[in-house]
Backbone as a ProteinNet text record, in pm:
[ID]
protein_1_A
[PRIMARY]
MQNTFIYVVFTVFMTLILGFVLALALNSAALWGTRFFRGFIYLPYVTSMVSMSMVWLWLYDPTNGVFNVILEALGFEARQWLYDEKLALGAMIVMGVWKGVGYYMTLYLAGLNNIPSYLYEAASIDGAGYLQKVFRITIPMLRPVTFFIVITGVINAFNVFEQVNVMTGGGPMNATTTIVHQIYTRAFTEYRMGYGAAEAVFLLLIILIFTLLNFRYGNQGQDLDIG
[TERTIARY]
1233.4	1112.3	988.7	995.6	879.7	846.8	948.7	925.8	866	918.8	871.3	727.3	692.2	555.4	457.1	495.4	409	388.5	496.4	486.2	396.3	413.5	334.3	185.7	151.5	10.5	-58.7	-0.8	-67.4	-67.1	42	47.8	-51.3	-51.7	-141.1	-286.5	-319	-457.8	-509.4	-433.1	-477.5	-485.4	-388.6	-391	-506.8	-536.4	-648.2	-780.2	-803.3	-928.5	-940.2	-834.6	-839.6	-854.7	-785.3	-797.7	-938.9	-1002.9	-1140.3	-1236.8	-1222.5	-1311.6	-1295.4	-1171.4	-1147.8	-1203.7	-1191.4	-1246.3	-1398.3	-1464.3	-1609.2	-1646.4	-1568.8	-1599.8	-1575	-1476	-1437.2	-1476.8	-1571.6	-1609.2	-1687.4	-1765.4	-1849	-1770.1	-1752.8	-1682.1	-1767.1	-1898.6	-1987.7	-1970.6	-1917.5	-1898.5	-1783.7	-1795.2	-1693	-1564	-1452.2	-1322.4	-1271.9	-1346.5	-1303.3	-1173.3	-1159.5	-1036.9	-915.9	-934.2	-823.1	-781.5	-878.6	-846.3	-788.6	-834.9	-775.5	-627.8	-596.8	-457.3	-373.9	-432.5	-360.9	-326.4	-419.9	-396.7	-302	-306.6	-221.3	-77.4	-57.3	74.4	186.5	168.4	279	329.1	241.3	282.6	384.1	372.6	462	584.2	594.9	709.4	815.6	940.9	1051.7	1040.8	1063.3	1057.4	1164.1	1280.6	1387.7	1348.5	1292.9	1252.2	1138.4	1043.6	934.8	986.1	1087	1146	1209.3	1271.7	1329.6	1221.9	1109.3	997.2	944.7	927.8	875.1	976.7	1104.4	1204.9	1181.3	1148.3	1117.4	987.5	885.8	758.6	776	864.4	886.8	998.5	1055.3	1164.8	1124.7	1206.4	1167.6	1158.8	1219.6	1217.1	1127.1	1144.3	1068.4	973	949.6	860.3	716.5	643.8	503.9	419.2	439.6	357.2	376.7	500.2	525.7	475.7	483.2	428.2	277.9	210.6	65.8	36	111.8	90	109.3	214.7	240.3	133.7	81.6	-26.1	-153.9	-171.8	-289.9	-267.3	-148.2	-119.1	-56.4	-12.5	50.4	202.4	271.8	417	465	578.3	640.1	689.3	690.3	730.7	859.8	937.4	1057.7	1019.7	950.6	885.9	980.6	1093.6	1186.2	1298.6	1296.8	1401.8	1347.3	1219.1	1155.4	1124.6	1180.6	1162.7	1017.3	932.3	790.8	710.2	763.3	690.7	748.4	874.1	943.1	877.7	846.4	787.6	649.2	571.2	440	451	552.3	574.4	607.2	684.6	716.8	592.3	505.4	382.6	292.6	278	196	248.8	380.1	440.4	415.4	425.1	400.9	257.2	162.5	20.8	-4.3	47.7	31	88.8	201	266.7	187.2	121.9	59.4	-90.5	-157.7	-303.5	-358	-287.8	-335.1	-337.1	-239.2	-233.4	-348.8	-373.7	-485.3	-618.1	-631.1	-753.4	-777.4	-670.7	-683.8	-727.7	-672.5	-712.8	-858.5	-901.7	-1042.1	-1135.1	-1092.4	-1173.5	-1194.3	-1087.8	-1100.2	-1195.9	-1186.9	-1277.7	-1422.4	-1445.2	-1581.6	-1644.7	-1566	-1619.2	-1656.1	-1606.4	-1636.4	-1754.1	-1810.5	-1927.4	-2051.7	-2129.3	-2249.6	-2347.9	-2398.6	-2491.3	-2625.1	-2662.2	-2792.6	-2799.6	-2684.9	-2686.8	-2735.8	-2687.1	-2731.5	-2877.4	-2917.4	-3056.9	-3151.2	-3113.5	-3197	-3202.2	-3089.2	-3086.9	-3173.7	-3173.3	-3257.4	-3405	-3440.3	-3579.5	-3622.2	-3528.9	-3559	-3554.5	-3523.2	-3523.9	-3393.2	-3282.2	-3153.6	-3101.3	-3042.4	-2981.9	-2838.1	-2772.8	-2636.2	-2538.9	-2543.3	-2450.2	-2475.7	-2602.1	-2632.2	-2573.5	-2580.2	-2520.7	-2369.1	-2307.3	-2163.1	-2119.5	-2187.8	-2145.1	-2192.8	-2304.5	-2358.2	-2322.3	-2283.7	-2250.9	-2107.1	-2075.9	-1947.4	-1830.4	-1830.1	-1716	-1698.6	-1805.9	-1785.9	-1736.7	-1788.1	-1747	-1603.8	-1554.2	-1417.1	-1317.2	-1360.3	-1271.6	-1146.8	-1157.1	-1033.1	-934.9	-987.3	-899.7	-834.8	-914	-860.7	-755.3	-779.6	-682.1	-549.2	-556.3	-434.4	-363.6	-440.6	-382	-311.4	-372.8	-312.3	-180.9	-181.4	-60	52.3	27.3	131.7	166.9	66.2	92.6	181.6	157.4	240	383.4	398.9	534	607.6	540.7	605.9	639.2	548.7	572.5	687.8	700.6	813.2	946	942	1064.2	1092.7	1029.9	1051.2	1198.7	1254.8	1396.6	1430.4	1389.8	1438.8	1410.8	1282.7	1249.8	1319.5	1340.7	1412	1556.8	1619.3	1759.6	1780	1686.7	1701.3	1661.1	1550.6	1491	1546.1	1573.1	1613.5	1739.6	1776.2	1890.2	1868	1742.5	1709.7	1689.8	1724.1	1710.9	1574.7	1556.3	1651.2	1643	1754.3	1761.8	1698.9	1724.5	1671.1	1519.3	1453.5	1307.5	1245	1319.1	1265.7	1346.1	1432.5	1510.2	1417.8	1426.9	1346.3	1436.7	1375.4	1453	1544.2	1490.1	1571	1682.8	1653.9	1759.1	1868.9	1830.4	1930.1	2014.7	1949.1	2023.9	2126.7	2084.5	2175.8	2291.4	2259.1	2362.3	2463.9	2412.9	2503.5	2592.2	2532.3	2605.7	2695.7	2647	2719.9	2781.7	2751.8	2818	2918.2	2874.6	2963.2	3036.9	2998.5	3060	3050.8	2939.4	2912.4	2815.4	2866.4	2782.8	2703	2767.2	2696	2578.8	2599.8	2491.9	2377.3	2413.8	2311.3	2235.8	2306.4	2240.5	2144.2	2183.7	2096	1969.2	1983.7	1866.1	1776.3	1836.4	1757.9	1676.3	1734.4	1661.9	1548.5	1575.5	1472.3	1355.6	1384.8	1280.2	1200.4	1268.4	1200	1101.6	1142	1052.8	931.4	950.9	838.3	737.1	786.5	697.7	626.6	698.3	638.4	525.3	545.7	441.9	317.9	335.8	221.7	149.4	224	162.1	80.5	134.4	61.6	-62.9	-53.7	-170.7	-279.9	-240.5	-339.4	-403.5	-324.3	-379.8	-473.2	-439.3	-520.6	-651.6	-647	-765.9	-826.4	-757.6	-811.7	-921.6	-929.9	-1035.2	-1030.2	-941.5	-920.4	-1048.5	-1148.5	-1271.5	-1361.9	-1341	-1422.7	-1541.6	-1644.9	-1765.3	-1825.3	-1847.3	-1901.7	-2048.9	-2090	-2231.1	-2274.9	-2347.7	-2392	-2542.3	-2602.3	-2745.7	-2785.5
959.6	1030.8	964.9	929	866.1	732.6	649.3	520.4	537.6	632.3	652.7	700.4	795.3	845.6	737.4	657.3	546.4	449	417.5	325.5	384.2	511.1	575	574	617.4	629.9	494.6	396.9	267.5	191.5	197.2	124.7	180.2	311.5	372.2	353.1	377.2	366.5	223.4	127.4	-10.8	-66.3	-32.4	-80	-18.2	108.3	176.9	107.8	80.5	18.1	-122.8	-202.8	-340.8	-345.8	-257.3	-254.5	-220.8	-127	-89.3	-203.4	-267.5	-378.6	-494.6	-528.1	-636.6	-602.3	-475.7	-434.3	-449.4	-412.1	-430.8	-578.4	-662.1	-805.1	-872.9	-826	-891.9	-811.1	-720.5	-634.1	-706.9	-805.4	-876.9	-987.5	-975.8	-1078.9	-1202.9	-1191.4	-1306.2	-1409.3	-1367.3	-1459.8	-1554.7	-1678.3	-1778.6	-1744.8	-1753.4	-1739.4	-1598.4	-1497.2	-1359.1	-1327.5	-1377.7	-1351.1	-1413.6	-1535.1	-1601	-1522.2	-1481.2	-1410.6	-1272.2	-1206.9	-1078.1	-1093.4	-1193.6	-1218	-1262.6	-1345.3	-1396.3	-1283	-1190.5	-1078.7	-976.4	-960.8	-862.4	-911.7	-1043	-1101.2	-1046.8	-1030.6	-979.6	-842.4	-758.8	-624	-625.7	-720.2	-724.5	-812	-864.2	-947	-859.9	-893.6	-816.8	-802.9	-681.5	-656.4	-735.2	-750.7	-825	-971.9	-1032.9	-1172.4	-1189.6	-1095.2	-1103	-1083.1	-999.9	-981.2	-1110.6	-1185.6	-1313.6	-1413.1	-1410.6	-1498.5	-1463.2	-1333.7	-1291.8	-1309.9	-1310	-1346.4	-1488.7	-1576.3	-1714.7	-1723.1	-1646.1	-1647.9	-1599.4	-1500.7	-1443.3	-1513.2	-1619.8	-1688.6	-1730	-1699.4	-1726.2	-1874.3	-1962.5	-2105.3	-2185.6	-2168.1	-2249	-2166.9	-2041.8	-1956.8	-2001.5	-1977.6	-2021.2	-1957.8	-1829	-1760.8	-1819.9	-1850.1	-1908.8	-2052.2	-2125.4	-2261.5	-2257.6	-2162.1	-2148	-2108.2	-2011.5	-1969.5	-2085.3	-2161.8	-2274.5	-2381.6	-2401.9	-2499.2	-2456.1	-2325.4	-2272.9	-2256.9	-2293.1	-2287.2	-2158.6	-2072.8	-1946.2	-1958.7	-1864.5	-1864.1	-1806	-1855.9	-1803	-1660.4	-1581.9	-1441.7	-1418.2	-1324.4	-1280.3	-1161.3	-1189.7	-1085.9	-973.3	-1006.5	-905.5	-873.1	-935.2	-912.6	-849.1	-819	-750.2	-607.9	-509.1	-370.3	-324.6	-394.6	-359.7	-421.1	-524.4	-595.2	-571.9	-533.7	-530.2	-434.6	-312.7	-215.8	-261.4	-317.1	-370.2	-482.6	-567.8	-675.6	-620	-512.6	-449.9	-387.8	-330.9	-270.8	-377.6	-491.2	-600.3	-645.6	-658.5	-699.3	-594.6	-465.7	-360.1	-356.4	-379.1	-383.7	-500.2	-617.4	-735.1	-712.5	-640.8	-617.9	-523.8	-423.4	-319.9	-328.5	-417.3	-417.7	-456.2	-541.1	-580.5	-465.8	-377.4	-260.8	-165.9	-140.7	-53	-114.2	-245.3	-313.8	-297	-310.3	-297.6	-157	-55.6	82.5	104.9	52.5	68.3	-9	-125.4	-200.5	-120.3	-56.2	28.5	143.8	203.4	311.9	266.7	148.2	95.6	71.7	27.7	0.9	128.3	242.5	369.8	443.5	389.2	452.4	417.1	515	486	397.9	296.4	203.2	267.8	374.9	435.7	501.8	535.7	593.3	491.1	367.9	261.8	224.5	226.7	195.8	299.4	425.5	531.1	519.1	484.3	467.7	350.2	242.4	126.8	162.9	241.5	284.4	368.1	447.2	530.4	451.9	324.3	239.9	236.3	277.1	277.1	134.8	104.7	-25.4	-29.1	-144.8	-162.8	-64.9	-52.9	36.7	182.6	218.5	355.1	384.3	287.5	305.2	320.7	242	248.8	385.2	435.3	560.1	684.8	673.9	792	798.7	685	684.7	637.8	517	455.7	536.8	565	635.9	776.1	857	988.6	979.5	882.9	871.8	820.4	753.6	702.9	801.7	922	1019.2	1048.1	1058.8	1079.9	964.5	841.7	724.9	728.3	759	766.9	875.1	986.9	1096.4	1049.8	981.9	931.1	828.6	740	636.7	699.3	799.1	861.8	929.4	1002.3	1070.5	971.2	872.2	775.6	687.4	652.9	568.2	635.6	763.2	837.3	847.8	879	891.5	758.4	649.2	518.1	475.5	504.5	464.4	543.3	670.2	749	697.1	633	583.7	437.8	384.6	245.2	221.5	118.7	90.1	-58.4	-122.7	-256.6	-355.5	-360.2	-458.9	-429.7	-300.9	-265.7	-312.2	-286.9	-322.7	-474	-547.4	-692.2	-763	-721.2	-797.6	-761	-634.2	-593.1	-509.5	-446.8	-356.3	-235.6	-202.7	-89.4	-125.2	-246	-288.5	-349.5	-400.4	-393.7	-258.6	-210.4	-82.9	30.2	30.7	133.3	137	26.4	24.6	30.9	-10.3	-7.3	83.7	164.3	257.1	363.4	384.8	484.9	592.8	695.8	808	763.4	688.2	646.9	552.5	466.5	377.5	458	563.2	649.5	721.6	766.2	830.3	733	610	508.1	482.1	472.2	444	557.7	681.4	795	809.9	793.8	823.1	709.3	583.9	474.4	375.9	391.7	309.3	391.7	511.3	599.7	697.3	701.5	788.7	935.9	972.6	1113.3	1164.2	1189.2	1221.5	1350.2	1450.9	1576.1	1559.4	1481.6	1456.2	1380.6	1278.3	1201.5	1286.3	1376.3	1464	1560.1	1610.5	1700	1627	1501.5	1422.1	1396.2	1374.6	1351.8	1476	1593.3	1717.4	1734.9	1701.1	1709.1	1616.5	1494.1	1400.4	1455.7	1517.1	1578.3	1684.6	1767.7	1873	1813.6	1705.5	1641.3	1588.5	1518	1463	1575.3	1683.5	1798.2	1858.3	1871.1	1927.3	1839.2	1707.3	1616.6	1619.7	1629.6	1634.6	1761.9	1875.5	2002	2001.8	1943.4	1934.3	1849.5	1741.2	1656.4	1726.3	1800.9	1876.9	1987.1	2042.9	2153.4	2104.3	1994.8	1950.1	1821.9	1758.3	1635	1657.8	1775.8	1817.2	1743.5	1643.3	1571.8	1514.5	1496	1431.5	1521.9	1653.1	1742.7	1790.9	1832.5	1889.7	1795.2	1670.2	1571	1595.3	1577.5	1585	1449.6	1377.2	1243	1240.2	1355.6	1360.2	1324
-1013.1	-973.4	-1031.7	-1160	-1224.4	-1159.1	-1137.9	-1073.7	-935.3	-859.7	-722.8	-721.1	-807.4	-810.4	-854.2	-952.3	-994	-878.8	-809.7	-695.9	-587.5	-555.6	-450.3	-486.2	-606.1	-645.3	-643.8	-710.5	-722.2	-590.3	-516.1	-390.1	-288.9	-270.5	-172.1	-212.8	-338.8	-383.6	-373	-423.7	-422.1	-280.6	-196	-58.1	18.7	-9.2	54.8	21.8	-106.5	-149.4	-93.1	-106.5	-57.7	93.9	165	309.7	354.1	285.1	318.4	289.3	174.3	137.7	235.8	270.3	365.6	503.5	543.5	672.7	674.8	566.9	559.9	567.3	496.9	493.3	627.3	702.8	827.9	950.4	935.5	1046.7	1154.3	1118	1213.1	1282.1	1413.7	1489.7	1508.6	1479.7	1497.2	1385.9	1270.1	1159.5	1189.2	1140	1167.1	1092.8	1163.5	1101.2	1084.1	1129.7	1105.8	1180.8	1303.8	1379.5	1311.9	1261.4	1192.7	1069.4	987.9	865.2	894.1	999.2	1036.5	1069.5	1152.9	1188	1069.9	983.5	866.7	770.5	749.7	658.1	718.5	851.3	917.7	933.6	932.1	959.7	871.4	739	657.2	700.6	756	793.4	906.5	999.5	1114.4	1088	967.5	930.7	864.9	885.4	830.8	679.2	630.9	487.1	413.1	472.1	406.4	389.2	494.7	484.4	384.8	384.5	287.4	144.7	128.5	-4.3	-54.5	34.7	-4.2	-44.9	25.9	-10.2	-148.4	-174	-304	-415.4	-383.7	-483.8	-532.4	-439.2	-476.4	-556.5	-513.1	-586.2	-729.9	-749.4	-881.9	-960	-904.7	-971.8	-1113	-1214.8	-1354.2	-1390.4	-1312.9	-1347	-1253.7	-1122.9	-1027.7	-941.3	-977.6	-899.2	-905.9	-797.5	-789.4	-898.2	-924.1	-1023.6	-1163.6	-1198.6	-1329.6	-1338	-1228.6	-1227.4	-1252.5	-1191	-1211.9	-1355.6	-1409.1	-1547.6	-1645.6	-1626.3	-1716.2	-1702.7	-1582.3	-1562.4	-1633.8	-1648.4	-1717.8	-1867.8	-1914.3	-2056.7	-2104.1	-2013.3	-2050.4	-2039.7	-2102.4	-2097	-1964.3	-1917.8	-1796.4	-1820	-1713.8	-1722.2	-1645.2	-1694.4	-1623.7	-1536.2	-1427.7	-1349.5	-1309.2	-1253.7	-1202.4	-1299.8	-1416.1	-1516.2	-1642.7	-1644.8	-1756.7	-1711	-1779.5	-1735.3	-1742.1	-1819	-1825.1	-1710.3	-1646.8	-1541.2	-1401.9	-1393.8	-1264.8	-1165.3	-1208.8	-1116.7	-1072.1	-1163.4	-1127.3	-1026.3	-1042.9	-947.4	-809.7	-804.2	-676.9	-612.7	-694.1	-643	-581.9	-649.1	-596.4	-460.7	-450.8	-324.2	-215.4	-249.6	-153	-104.3	-195.3	-157.8	-62.3	-95.7	-10.8	127.9	136.1	264.9	353.9	296.7	378.3	394.8	320.6	323.1	459.8	533.2	664.8	764.1	753.7	842.1	813.3	686.3	650.3	692.3	675	716	865.3	945.4	1090.9	1130	1064.1	1093.5	1058.2	944.7	905.7	998.5	1046	1142	1269.8	1316.8	1435.8	1410.3	1290.9	1257.3	1247	1190.1	1177.5	1313.5	1408.8	1542.9	1617.1	1570.6	1636.5	1573.7	1467.3	1405.1	1486.3	1530.6	1611.3	1535.6	1600.7	1535.7	1503.9	1579.7	1554.3	1416.6	1359.1	1225	1123.9	1136.7	1046.1	1072	1199.3	1232	1172.6	1184	1126	974.6	912.8	767.6	724.8	802.9	769.5	778.3	878.7	892	772.2	720.6	603.6	473.7	481.5	361.7	285	346.9	278.2	264.1	148.7	124.9	175.5	155.6	207.1	143	9.8	-57.7	-21.5	-1.5	40.2	177.7	266.6	399.8	389.6	301.4	286.4	236.1	130.9	68.8	142.5	214.7	282.5	430.8	489.9	632.7	656.7	608.8	643	590.1	461.3	402.4	460.7	475.1	538.2	682.4	759.5	899	913.5	809.7	812.4	752.4	723.9	662.4	746.1	878.6	956.1	942.1	937.3	920.1	782.5	680.6	544.8	534.2	599.2	599.8	659.1	772.7	837.9	748.8	686	600.7	481	419.3	302.9	340.5	453.1	496.9	521	606	639.9	521.3	439.6	323.8	221.2	194.7	99.5	149.9	279.1	335.4	328	366.4	362.9	220.1	126.1	-12.7	-74.4	-40.7	-90.4	-36.3	80.6	143.6	109.3	5.3	-31.4	-64.8	-1.5	-23.9	-11.5	99	128.2	16.2	-28.8	-131.5	-264	-293.1	-416.1	-407.2	-293.3	-277.1	-276.8	-216.8	-205.8	-334.2	-395.9	-505.1	-642.2	-666	-801.2	-804.3	-694.1	-696.1	-783.8	-810.3	-896.3	-1041.7	-1082.4	-1221.1	-1248.5	-1369.1	-1482.3	-1554.9	-1599.7	-1672.4	-1591.5	-1459.2	-1368.7	-1363.8	-1399.7	-1404.1	-1265.1	-1161.9	-1025.9	-933.8	-989.1	-905.9	-847.8	-717.6	-649.5	-590.8	-535.8	-483.8	-370.2	-275.2	-160.8	-205.1	-300.9	-350.9	-419.8	-489.6	-551.8	-446.5	-337.7	-229.6	-172.3	-150.1	-97.1	-194.1	-322	-421.5	-430	-436.1	-447.7	-323.6	-205.1	-81.7	-37.4	-46.5	16.8	-82.4	-211.2	-312.3	-391.5	-435.8	-510	-418.1	-289.9	-189.5	-226.6	-290.7	-321.3	-214.8	-96	19.1	-0.9	-60.6	-83.7	-177.5	-284	-380.5	-313.2	-234.7	-164.1	-63.7	5.8	102	32.1	-85.1	-161.4	-204.7	-249.4	-286.9	-166.7	-48.7	72.3	109.5	94.3	121.3	21.2	-105	-208.3	-174.9	-128.5	-88.6	28.7	124.2	238	192.3	96.5	46.2	-24.2	-100.7	-168.6	-67.5	34.2	136	211.3	238.4	307.1	224.5	94.1	7.3	7.6	-6.4	-5.9	128.4	236.3	368.3	385.7	343.7	354.7	267.6	147.2	60.1	123.6	187.2	252.3	370.8	446.8	557.6	507.2	390.7	339.2	280.1	204.6	132.6	187.9	282	337.4	438.1	495.8	588	721.1	731.9	857.2	915.8	833.1	880.7	961.7	961.6	1040.9	960.2	1034.8	973.3	869.9	911.2	819.5	797	675.2	638.8	587.7	668.6	627.9	605.6	590.1	569.2	427.9
[MASK]
+++++++++++++++++++++++++++++++++++++++++++++++++++++++++++++++++++++++++++++++++++++++++++++++++++++++++++++++++++++++++++++++++++++++++++++++++++++++++++++++++++++++++++++++++++++++++++++++++++++++++++++++++++++++++++++++++++

């Protein structure tokens, strides 16, 4: 439970922020290279999680991994990214953020294109700066998109399984074990089907609670006040 909640909070929050920032940076189609960078950032999301997990296994390799090669070139010691219980979960979170940021960016880009341009024009006439426009117009108008991202992001993060099963198997010392991985282990490795089914129902209730809370307090982007 602790591992799963940590993964959910950090993955959803970091991916949300990075996706929004990237969407702002790549919103203008008139700038050179924006289409290329949009496709490049979105590509990991449409790629198989298993294949991406194999790529990141190589990146995190303790001897020949890219990250350790860079650290050693900068004069730092190599890290046991997936074999250190203090680093393993963080390494999984970084991989999860990288995998999903393109999807969030695409949703925010769609939302940005639906914001009426006259709002920004009126704000410019009133002397509003760029950051004022972002916080007083862009973020409130994107509330429905943010609401959708939080709902789907929380559900997807709670269901994290493939990268855990491929990259760490829940180790080291259960540092990356998640709820879904535990369900898989109990039901299909230990053949305790009843126990696994009970855990699956428990996971369903958790996701249901988070979804209801978001519907209750997320406001779904209605009755916006951007004045």
